[in-house]
Amino acid sequence: MKKITTATLKKMKKEGRKIVALTAYDYATAQIANEAGVHVLLVGDSLGMVVLGYENTLPVTMEEIIHHTKAVARGNDSALLVSDMPFMSFQINDQETVRNAGRLVKEAHAEAVKLEGGKEVSSRVKAIIDAGIPVLGHIGLTPQDVLLMGGYKVQGRKAPEAERLVEDALAMEGAGAFAIVLECIPAELAQAITDKLSIPTIGIGAGPRCDGQILVTHDMLGLFSRFTPKFVKRYADIGATMREAIGRYKEDVEKGTFPSDEYSY
Ligand code: KIV
């Protein structure tokens, strides 16, 4: 597949072609997603929950995102590689934000960064773009605000909230973001935002009318079962396959049937 860039995504929106995005945290997944033709790979801070076992995404560090982005970059040829800016990597000031975004590109080989927030982060988005780094916005349910929100809830159900989200989306576009993730908002609102913007929207729990969709790989493959949001479609149950395979391995070792002659020198 031809290398996907931010320009490709804008062209896809114009042509009405859907953008397929997925999270990835390791080399093997990046390779498989490339083979499947995924357009965008996101090293999301969901990494903290589904790979590192944290309670939420707040403890994720720059070092952890860099480490995993490097692995994905080694396995990725064709997809646009986006890295998440972890909690407190962009909240302090523009200077620190640009320095951290720069590390994701320079050290980890990300091709763009994503950060959560609306109007309040538009100066940060602009500063990163002024430094030459493309930015993917993320509005709606922003998991880094879990403490403020008191849990993970659908956003924008009431009119004032919905209006604020439209303003946030416009602010992100105005600041120069190349696309925006819309997380957990009503499908009708996502459609309205998608129609208003010239840049693509990538939905997760935001209905079918976004310009693209993203899911957390571990959710859609059945590798993370602590909780499963309503918007997750399980495309496989790799967790069950692993449990069964590991169980058979244990049985073979305990019975002494592995390794047989076939697997011995
Ligand atoms: O961290 C993440 O994986 C994300 C996606 C859910 C969009 O932000």
Short mmCIF file of N, CA and C in Angstrom, two decimals, residues 11-177:
data_model
loop_
_atom_site.label_atom_id
_atom_site.label_comp_id
_atom_site.label_asym_id
_atom_site.label_seq_id
_atom_site.Cartn_x
_atom_site.Cartn_y
_atom_site.Cartn_z
N LYS A 11 -7.64 14.06 1.40
CA LYS A 11 -8.14 13.67 0.08
C LYS A 11 -9.23 12.60 0.22
N MET A 12 -9.03 11.68 1.16
CA MET A 12 -10.02 10.62 1.36
C MET A 12 -11.36 11.21 1.79
N LYS A 13 -11.30 12.24 2.65
CA LYS A 13 -12.57 12.87 3.05
C LYS A 13 -13.27 13.47 1.82
N LYS A 14 -12.49 14.19 1.02
CA LYS A 14 -13.06 14.83 -0.18
C LYS A 14 -13.71 13.80 -1.08
N GLU A 15 -13.05 12.64 -1.21
CA GLU A 15 -13.54 11.61 -2.13
C GLU A 15 -14.58 10.69 -1.49
N GLY A 16 -14.88 10.93 -0.21
CA GLY A 16 -15.88 10.11 0.49
C GLY A 16 -15.40 8.70 0.78
N ARG A 17 -14.05 8.53 0.87
CA ARG A 17 -13.50 7.20 1.22
C ARG A 17 -13.24 7.16 2.72
N LYS A 18 -13.69 6.08 3.36
CA LYS A 18 -13.58 5.98 4.82
C LYS A 18 -12.12 5.74 5.26
N ILE A 19 -11.77 6.38 6.36
CA ILE A 19 -10.44 6.21 6.96
C ILE A 19 -10.51 5.11 8.02
N VAL A 20 -9.60 4.16 7.93
CA VAL A 20 -9.58 3.05 8.90
C VAL A 20 -8.38 3.24 9.82
N ALA A 21 -8.67 3.44 11.09
CA ALA A 21 -7.60 3.66 12.07
C ALA A 21 -7.71 2.63 13.19
N LEU A 22 -6.58 2.34 13.80
CA LEU A 22 -6.53 1.33 14.85
C LEU A 22 -5.38 1.70 15.79
N THR A 23 -5.48 1.30 17.05
CA THR A 23 -4.34 1.52 17.92
C THR A 23 -3.34 0.37 17.72
N ALA A 24 -2.08 0.67 17.99
CA ALA A 24 -1.04 -0.38 17.97
C ALA A 24 0.01 0.01 19.00
N TYR A 25 0.58 -1.00 19.63
CA TYR A 25 1.55 -0.72 20.68
C TYR A 25 2.84 -1.52 20.48
N ASP A 26 2.87 -2.37 19.42
CA ASP A 26 4.04 -3.23 19.23
C ASP A 26 4.30 -3.48 17.74
N TYR A 27 5.47 -4.04 17.50
CA TYR A 27 5.98 -4.31 16.15
C TYR A 27 5.07 -5.26 15.37
N ALA A 28 4.70 -6.38 16.00
CA ALA A 28 3.92 -7.41 15.29
C ALA A 28 2.56 -6.87 14.86
N THR A 29 1.89 -6.15 15.75
CA THR A 29 0.57 -5.61 15.42
C THR A 29 0.69 -4.59 14.28
N ALA A 30 1.73 -3.80 14.31
CA ALA A 30 1.92 -2.81 13.24
C ALA A 30 2.05 -3.51 11.90
N GLN A 31 2.83 -4.59 11.86
CA GLN A 31 3.01 -5.33 10.61
C GLN A 31 1.69 -5.91 10.10
N ILE A 32 0.95 -6.53 11.02
CA ILE A 32 -0.33 -7.17 10.64
C ILE A 32 -1.32 -6.11 10.17
N ALA A 33 -1.37 -4.99 10.87
CA ALA A 33 -2.30 -3.91 10.47
C ALA A 33 -1.92 -3.35 9.10
N ASN A 34 -0.63 -3.26 8.83
CA ASN A 34 -0.18 -2.84 7.49
C ASN A 34 -0.67 -3.81 6.43
N GLU A 35 -0.50 -5.11 6.73
CA GLU A 35 -0.93 -6.14 5.76
C GLU A 35 -2.43 -6.05 5.50
N ALA A 36 -3.18 -5.65 6.54
CA ALA A 36 -4.64 -5.55 6.40
C ALA A 36 -5.07 -4.23 5.75
N GLY A 37 -4.09 -3.32 5.55
CA GLY A 37 -4.39 -2.08 4.85
C GLY A 37 -4.94 -0.95 5.72
N VAL A 38 -4.65 -1.01 7.03
CA VAL A 38 -5.10 0.06 7.93
C VAL A 38 -4.38 1.37 7.56
N HIS A 39 -5.14 2.48 7.56
CA HIS A 39 -4.57 3.77 7.11
C HIS A 39 -3.81 4.54 8.20
N VAL A 40 -4.31 4.44 9.45
CA VAL A 40 -3.69 5.20 10.54
C VAL A 40 -3.44 4.28 11.72
N LEU A 41 -2.21 4.31 12.24
CA LEU A 41 -1.91 3.57 13.47
C LEU A 41 -1.66 4.58 14.58
N LEU A 42 -2.38 4.43 15.67
CA LEU A 42 -2.24 5.34 16.81
C LEU A 42 -1.63 4.58 17.98
N VAL A 43 -0.49 5.09 18.45
CA VAL A 43 0.04 4.58 19.71
C VAL A 43 -0.67 5.40 20.79
N GLY A 44 -1.85 4.92 21.16
CA GLY A 44 -2.70 5.66 22.08
C GLY A 44 -2.23 5.47 23.51
N ASP A 45 -2.62 6.42 24.36
CA ASP A 45 -2.27 6.23 25.77
C ASP A 45 -3.18 5.18 26.42
N SER A 46 -4.14 4.65 25.65
CA SER A 46 -4.89 3.47 26.09
C SER A 46 -3.91 2.33 26.40
N LEU A 47 -2.72 2.44 25.84
CA LEU A 47 -1.59 1.55 26.16
C LEU A 47 -1.50 1.31 27.67
N GLY A 48 -1.70 2.39 28.43
CA GLY A 48 -1.57 2.29 29.89
C GLY A 48 -2.54 1.27 30.47
N MET A 49 -3.75 1.24 29.91
CA MET A 49 -4.77 0.33 30.46
C MET A 49 -4.67 -1.06 29.86
N VAL A 50 -4.56 -1.15 28.53
CA VAL A 50 -4.71 -2.48 27.90
C VAL A 50 -3.39 -3.26 27.82
N VAL A 51 -2.25 -2.56 27.92
CA VAL A 51 -0.96 -3.27 27.86
C VAL A 51 -0.25 -3.23 29.21
N LEU A 52 -0.30 -2.07 29.89
CA LEU A 52 0.49 -1.92 31.11
C LEU A 52 -0.31 -2.17 32.39
N GLY A 53 -1.64 -2.28 32.25
CA GLY A 53 -2.46 -2.65 33.41
C GLY A 53 -2.74 -1.53 34.38
N TYR A 54 -2.56 -0.27 33.98
CA TYR A 54 -2.93 0.84 34.87
C TYR A 54 -4.45 0.93 34.96
N GLU A 55 -4.91 1.61 36.02
CA GLU A 55 -6.34 1.81 36.26
C GLU A 55 -6.96 2.71 35.17
N ASN A 56 -6.19 3.73 34.75
CA ASN A 56 -6.67 4.65 33.71
C ASN A 56 -5.44 5.12 32.92
N THR A 57 -5.63 6.14 32.06
CA THR A 57 -4.50 6.53 31.20
C THR A 57 -3.57 7.57 31.86
N LEU A 58 -3.95 8.05 33.03
CA LEU A 58 -3.20 9.17 33.62
C LEU A 58 -1.73 8.87 33.96
N PRO A 59 -1.39 7.64 34.39
CA PRO A 59 0.02 7.41 34.74
C PRO A 59 0.97 7.26 33.54
N VAL A 60 0.44 7.17 32.33
CA VAL A 60 1.31 6.91 31.16
C VAL A 60 2.34 8.02 31.01
N THR A 61 3.58 7.62 30.78
CA THR A 61 4.68 8.60 30.70
C THR A 61 5.13 8.79 29.25
N MET A 62 5.89 9.84 29.04
CA MET A 62 6.51 10.07 27.73
C MET A 62 7.40 8.89 27.37
N GLU A 63 8.16 8.39 28.36
CA GLU A 63 9.10 7.29 28.08
C GLU A 63 8.35 6.05 27.59
N GLU A 64 7.18 5.79 28.20
CA GLU A 64 6.40 4.61 27.78
C GLU A 64 5.86 4.78 26.36
N ILE A 65 5.34 5.96 26.07
CA ILE A 65 4.81 6.19 24.72
C ILE A 65 5.96 6.13 23.70
N ILE A 66 7.10 6.67 24.05
CA ILE A 66 8.25 6.65 23.13
C ILE A 66 8.69 5.21 22.87
N HIS A 67 8.81 4.44 23.94
CA HIS A 67 9.23 3.04 23.83
C HIS A 67 8.32 2.26 22.88
N HIS A 68 7.00 2.41 23.05
CA HIS A 68 6.06 1.65 22.23
C HIS A 68 5.95 2.23 20.82
N THR A 69 6.10 3.55 20.68
CA THR A 69 6.06 4.13 19.33
C THR A 69 7.24 3.63 18.51
N LYS A 70 8.40 3.51 19.15
CA LYS A 70 9.59 3.00 18.44
C LYS A 70 9.32 1.61 17.89
N ALA A 71 8.68 0.76 18.71
CA ALA A 71 8.39 -0.62 18.28
C ALA A 71 7.41 -0.61 17.10
N VAL A 72 6.37 0.22 17.20
CA VAL A 72 5.38 0.28 16.11
C VAL A 72 6.04 0.82 14.85
N ALA A 73 6.89 1.83 15.01
CA ALA A 73 7.55 2.43 13.84
C ALA A 73 8.39 1.39 13.10
N ARG A 74 9.02 0.47 13.85
CA ARG A 74 9.84 -0.55 13.21
C ARG A 74 8.99 -1.53 12.39
N GLY A 75 7.72 -1.68 12.79
CA GLY A 75 6.85 -2.62 12.06
C GLY A 75 5.97 -1.95 11.01
N ASN A 76 6.01 -0.63 10.97
CA ASN A 76 5.07 0.10 10.10
C ASN A 76 5.76 0.65 8.85
N ASP A 77 5.14 0.38 7.70
CA ASP A 77 5.64 0.97 6.45
C ASP A 77 4.65 1.96 5.89
N SER A 78 3.36 1.56 5.89
CA SER A 78 2.41 2.30 5.06
C SER A 78 1.47 3.24 5.83
N ALA A 79 1.12 2.90 7.06
CA ALA A 79 0.12 3.71 7.76
C ALA A 79 0.73 5.02 8.25
N LEU A 80 -0.12 6.01 8.46
CA LEU A 80 0.33 7.24 9.13
C LEU A 80 0.48 6.90 10.61
N LEU A 81 1.66 7.15 11.17
CA LEU A 81 1.93 6.76 12.56
C LEU A 81 1.75 7.97 13.49
N VAL A 82 0.74 7.87 14.36
CA VAL A 82 0.41 8.97 15.28
C VAL A 82 0.67 8.51 16.71
N SER A 83 1.29 9.39 17.50
CA SER A 83 1.55 9.07 18.92
C SER A 83 0.73 9.98 19.81
N ASP A 84 0.22 9.42 20.88
CA ASP A 84 -0.56 10.20 21.84
C ASP A 84 0.37 11.02 22.73
N MET A 85 -0.05 12.23 23.05
CA MET A 85 0.69 13.02 24.06
C MET A 85 0.08 12.68 25.42
N PRO A 86 0.89 12.05 26.31
CA PRO A 86 0.33 11.61 27.58
C PRO A 86 -0.07 12.78 28.49
N PHE A 87 -0.90 12.45 29.47
CA PHE A 87 -1.35 13.41 30.48
C PHE A 87 -0.15 14.14 31.08
N MET A 88 -0.23 15.44 31.15
CA MET A 88 0.77 16.37 31.68
C MET A 88 1.98 16.57 30.76
N SER A 89 1.91 16.06 29.53
CA SER A 89 3.00 16.33 28.59
C SER A 89 2.71 17.59 27.78
N PHE A 90 1.45 18.09 27.87
CA PHE A 90 1.10 19.28 27.08
C PHE A 90 0.28 20.30 27.89
N GLN A 91 0.13 20.04 29.19
CA GLN A 91 -0.74 20.92 29.99
C GLN A 91 0.01 22.14 30.54
N ILE A 92 1.34 22.08 30.64
CA ILE A 92 2.07 23.13 31.37
C ILE A 92 2.18 24.44 30.57
N ASN A 93 2.83 24.35 29.43
CA ASN A 93 2.96 25.55 28.58
C ASN A 93 3.32 25.11 27.15
N ASP A 94 3.30 26.08 26.24
CA ASP A 94 3.55 25.77 24.83
C ASP A 94 4.95 25.17 24.63
N GLN A 95 5.93 25.76 25.36
CA GLN A 95 7.32 25.33 25.17
C GLN A 95 7.51 23.84 25.51
N GLU A 96 6.99 23.45 26.68
CA GLU A 96 7.12 22.05 27.09
C GLU A 96 6.35 21.13 26.13
N THR A 97 5.20 21.63 25.67
CA THR A 97 4.38 20.86 24.74
C THR A 97 5.15 20.57 23.46
N VAL A 98 5.78 21.62 22.92
CA VAL A 98 6.52 21.46 21.66
C VAL A 98 7.71 20.52 21.88
N ARG A 99 8.37 20.68 23.03
CA ARG A 99 9.53 19.81 23.31
C ARG A 99 9.08 18.34 23.35
N ASN A 100 7.96 18.06 24.00
CA ASN A 100 7.48 16.69 24.11
C ASN A 100 7.00 16.15 22.76
N ALA A 101 6.28 16.98 22.01
CA ALA A 101 5.84 16.54 20.68
C ALA A 101 7.06 16.24 19.81
N GLY A 102 8.08 17.08 19.94
CA GLY A 102 9.32 16.90 19.17
C GLY A 102 10.00 15.58 19.51
N ARG A 103 9.97 15.20 20.79
CA ARG A 103 10.59 13.92 21.18
C ARG A 103 9.88 12.74 20.51
N LEU A 104 8.54 12.85 20.40
CA LEU A 104 7.79 11.74 19.79
C LEU A 104 8.18 11.56 18.33
N VAL A 105 8.50 12.67 17.67
CA VAL A 105 8.89 12.60 16.26
C VAL A 105 10.37 12.21 16.13
N LYS A 106 11.22 12.93 16.87
CA LYS A 106 12.68 12.76 16.71
C LYS A 106 13.19 11.43 17.26
N GLU A 107 12.72 11.07 18.47
CA GLU A 107 13.25 9.86 19.11
C GLU A 107 12.45 8.62 18.74
N ALA A 108 11.11 8.81 18.57
CA ALA A 108 10.26 7.61 18.43
C ALA A 108 9.78 7.39 17.00
N HIS A 109 10.00 8.40 16.14
CA HIS A 109 9.62 8.30 14.72
C HIS A 109 8.12 8.36 14.47
N ALA A 110 7.39 9.03 15.36
CA ALA A 110 5.98 9.34 15.05
C ALA A 110 5.95 10.32 13.89
N GLU A 111 4.84 10.28 13.16
CA GLU A 111 4.69 11.21 12.03
C GLU A 111 3.65 12.30 12.33
N ALA A 112 3.00 12.17 13.47
CA ALA A 112 2.04 13.16 13.94
C ALA A 112 1.80 12.87 15.40
N VAL A 113 1.21 13.83 16.11
CA VAL A 113 0.86 13.59 17.52
C VAL A 113 -0.63 13.88 17.71
N LYS A 114 -1.19 13.25 18.75
CA LYS A 114 -2.59 13.51 19.10
C LYS A 114 -2.64 14.09 20.50
N LEU A 115 -3.49 15.07 20.69
CA LEU A 115 -3.72 15.52 22.06
C LEU A 115 -5.19 15.78 22.31
N GLU A 116 -5.57 15.56 23.56
CA GLU A 116 -6.97 15.67 23.96
C GLU A 116 -7.31 17.11 24.34
N GLY A 117 -8.53 17.53 23.98
CA GLY A 117 -9.00 18.83 24.44
C GLY A 117 -9.57 19.66 23.31
N GLY A 118 -10.29 20.72 23.69
CA GLY A 118 -10.93 21.58 22.70
C GLY A 118 -10.26 22.94 22.66
N LYS A 119 -11.11 23.98 22.70
CA LYS A 119 -10.63 25.37 22.59
C LYS A 119 -9.44 25.66 23.51
N GLU A 120 -9.49 25.08 24.71
CA GLU A 120 -8.48 25.40 25.72
C GLU A 120 -7.07 24.94 25.32
N VAL A 121 -6.98 24.01 24.35
CA VAL A 121 -5.64 23.55 23.94
C VAL A 121 -5.29 24.05 22.53
N SER A 122 -6.06 24.98 22.00
CA SER A 122 -5.80 25.36 20.60
C SER A 122 -4.45 26.08 20.45
N SER A 123 -4.02 26.80 21.49
CA SER A 123 -2.70 27.45 21.36
C SER A 123 -1.59 26.40 21.35
N ARG A 124 -1.81 25.32 22.10
CA ARG A 124 -0.82 24.21 22.11
C ARG A 124 -0.74 23.56 20.72
N VAL A 125 -1.92 23.34 20.15
CA VAL A 125 -1.98 22.69 18.82
C VAL A 125 -1.23 23.56 17.80
N LYS A 126 -1.47 24.85 17.87
CA LYS A 126 -0.84 25.77 16.92
C LYS A 126 0.68 25.77 17.12
N ALA A 127 1.11 25.77 18.38
CA ALA A 127 2.55 25.80 18.66
C ALA A 127 3.23 24.55 18.10
N ILE A 128 2.58 23.40 18.24
CA ILE A 128 3.17 22.15 17.73
C ILE A 128 3.25 22.20 16.20
N ILE A 129 2.18 22.68 15.59
CA ILE A 129 2.15 22.74 14.12
C ILE A 129 3.18 23.75 13.62
N ASP A 130 3.34 24.87 14.35
CA ASP A 130 4.35 25.86 13.97
C ASP A 130 5.76 25.26 14.00
N ALA A 131 5.92 24.22 14.85
CA ALA A 131 7.22 23.55 14.92
C ALA A 131 7.36 22.49 13.81
N GLY A 132 6.32 22.31 13.01
CA GLY A 132 6.43 21.38 11.87
C GLY A 132 5.87 20.00 12.12
N ILE A 133 5.06 19.86 13.16
CA ILE A 133 4.53 18.53 13.51
C ILE A 133 3.01 18.52 13.35
N PRO A 134 2.47 17.62 12.53
CA PRO A 134 1.01 17.56 12.37
C PRO A 134 0.32 17.09 13.65
N VAL A 135 -0.88 17.64 13.87
CA VAL A 135 -1.63 17.32 15.10
C VAL A 135 -3.01 16.74 14.76
N LEU A 136 -3.32 15.66 15.45
CA LEU A 136 -4.66 15.06 15.43
C LEU A 136 -5.37 15.51 16.71
N GLY A 137 -6.53 16.16 16.58
CA GLY A 137 -7.28 16.58 17.76
C GLY A 137 -8.08 15.42 18.35
N HIS A 138 -8.64 15.62 19.51
CA HIS A 138 -9.43 14.56 20.18
C HIS A 138 -10.41 15.26 21.12
N ILE A 139 -11.70 15.23 20.76
CA ILE A 139 -12.71 15.88 21.60
C ILE A 139 -13.84 14.90 21.91
N GLY A 140 -14.75 15.35 22.79
CA GLY A 140 -15.84 14.48 23.22
C GLY A 140 -15.44 13.87 24.54
N LEU A 141 -15.50 12.55 24.63
CA LEU A 141 -15.01 11.90 25.85
C LEU A 141 -13.48 11.90 25.76
N THR A 142 -12.87 12.64 26.64
CA THR A 142 -11.40 12.71 26.66
C THR A 142 -10.94 11.98 27.93
N PRO A 143 -10.44 10.75 27.77
CA PRO A 143 -10.18 9.91 28.95
C PRO A 143 -9.20 10.52 29.96
N GLN A 144 -8.35 11.46 29.51
CA GLN A 144 -7.43 12.09 30.47
C GLN A 144 -8.18 13.00 31.45
N ASP A 145 -9.47 13.28 31.17
CA ASP A 145 -10.28 14.08 32.09
C ASP A 145 -11.15 13.20 32.99
N VAL A 146 -10.79 11.93 33.13
CA VAL A 146 -11.64 11.00 33.87
C VAL A 146 -11.93 11.49 35.29
N LEU A 147 -10.96 12.13 35.93
CA LEU A 147 -11.18 12.58 37.31
C LEU A 147 -12.19 13.72 37.35
N LEU A 148 -12.09 14.62 36.37
CA LEU A 148 -13.04 15.74 36.28
C LEU A 148 -14.43 15.24 35.93
N MET A 149 -14.50 14.27 35.00
CA MET A 149 -15.79 13.79 34.50
C MET A 149 -16.45 12.82 35.48
N GLY A 150 -15.66 12.26 36.40
CA GLY A 150 -16.19 11.27 37.34
C GLY A 150 -16.56 9.97 36.66
N GLY A 151 -15.84 9.60 35.63
CA GLY A 151 -16.10 8.34 34.93
C GLY A 151 -16.12 8.58 33.43
N TYR A 152 -16.36 7.51 32.70
CA TYR A 152 -16.38 7.60 31.23
C TYR A 152 -17.84 7.68 30.77
N LYS A 153 -18.25 8.86 30.31
CA LYS A 153 -19.66 9.06 29.97
C LYS A 153 -19.80 9.65 28.58
N VAL A 154 -20.92 9.34 27.93
CA VAL A 154 -21.22 9.94 26.63
C VAL A 154 -21.27 11.46 26.81
N GLN A 155 -20.64 12.18 25.90
CA GLN A 155 -20.59 13.65 25.98
C GLN A 155 -21.50 14.26 24.92
N GLY A 156 -21.98 15.47 25.18
CA GLY A 156 -22.71 16.23 24.16
C GLY A 156 -24.15 15.81 23.97
N ARG A 157 -24.76 15.22 24.99
CA ARG A 157 -26.17 14.82 24.86
C ARG A 157 -27.09 16.05 24.98
N LYS A 158 -26.66 17.03 25.81
CA LYS A 158 -27.50 18.23 26.02
C LYS A 158 -27.03 19.33 25.08
N ALA A 159 -27.98 20.23 24.73
CA ALA A 159 -27.68 21.25 23.71
C ALA A 159 -26.44 22.11 24.02
N PRO A 160 -26.30 22.64 25.26
CA PRO A 160 -25.13 23.50 25.50
C PRO A 160 -23.81 22.74 25.34
N GLU A 161 -23.81 21.49 25.79
CA GLU A 161 -22.61 20.63 25.66
C GLU A 161 -22.31 20.38 24.19
N ALA A 162 -23.37 20.11 23.43
CA ALA A 162 -23.21 19.83 22.00
C ALA A 162 -22.66 21.06 21.28
N GLU A 163 -23.18 22.23 21.65
CA GLU A 163 -22.70 23.48 21.03
C GLU A 163 -21.22 23.69 21.34
N ARG A 164 -20.85 23.40 22.59
CA ARG A 164 -19.44 23.56 22.98
C ARG A 164 -18.54 22.63 22.17
N LEU A 165 -19.05 21.41 21.91
CA LEU A 165 -18.24 20.46 21.14
C LEU A 165 -18.08 20.91 19.68
N VAL A 166 -19.13 21.52 19.14
CA VAL A 166 -19.01 22.06 17.77
C VAL A 166 -17.95 23.17 17.77
N GLU A 167 -18.00 24.04 18.79
CA GLU A 167 -16.99 25.12 18.88
C GLU A 167 -15.58 24.54 19.04
N ASP A 168 -15.47 23.48 19.86
CA ASP A 168 -14.16 22.84 20.05
C ASP A 168 -13.63 22.28 18.73
N ALA A 169 -14.52 21.66 17.98
CA ALA A 169 -14.11 21.07 16.69
C ALA A 169 -13.63 22.17 15.74
N LEU A 170 -14.37 23.26 15.70
CA LEU A 170 -13.99 24.38 14.83
C LEU A 170 -12.66 25.00 15.28
N ALA A 171 -12.47 25.05 16.61
CA ALA A 171 -11.22 25.61 17.14
C ALA A 171 -10.03 24.74 16.75
N MET A 172 -10.23 23.43 16.78
CA MET A 172 -9.16 22.50 16.39
C MET A 172 -8.82 22.67 14.90
N GLU A 173 -9.87 22.78 14.10
CA GLU A 173 -9.65 22.98 12.66
C GLU A 173 -8.93 24.32 12.44
N GLY A 174 -9.40 25.35 13.16
CA GLY A 174 -8.80 26.68 13.03
C GLY A 174 -7.33 26.69 13.45
N ALA A 175 -6.99 25.87 14.45
CA ALA A 175 -5.60 25.83 14.93
C ALA A 175 -4.70 25.05 13.97
N GLY A 176 -5.32 24.30 13.05
CA GLY A 176 -4.52 23.62 12.03
C GLY A 176 -4.46 22.11 12.15
N ALA A 177 -5.27 21.52 13.05
CA ALA A 177 -5.27 20.05 13.17
C ALA A 177 -5.62 19.43 11.80
#
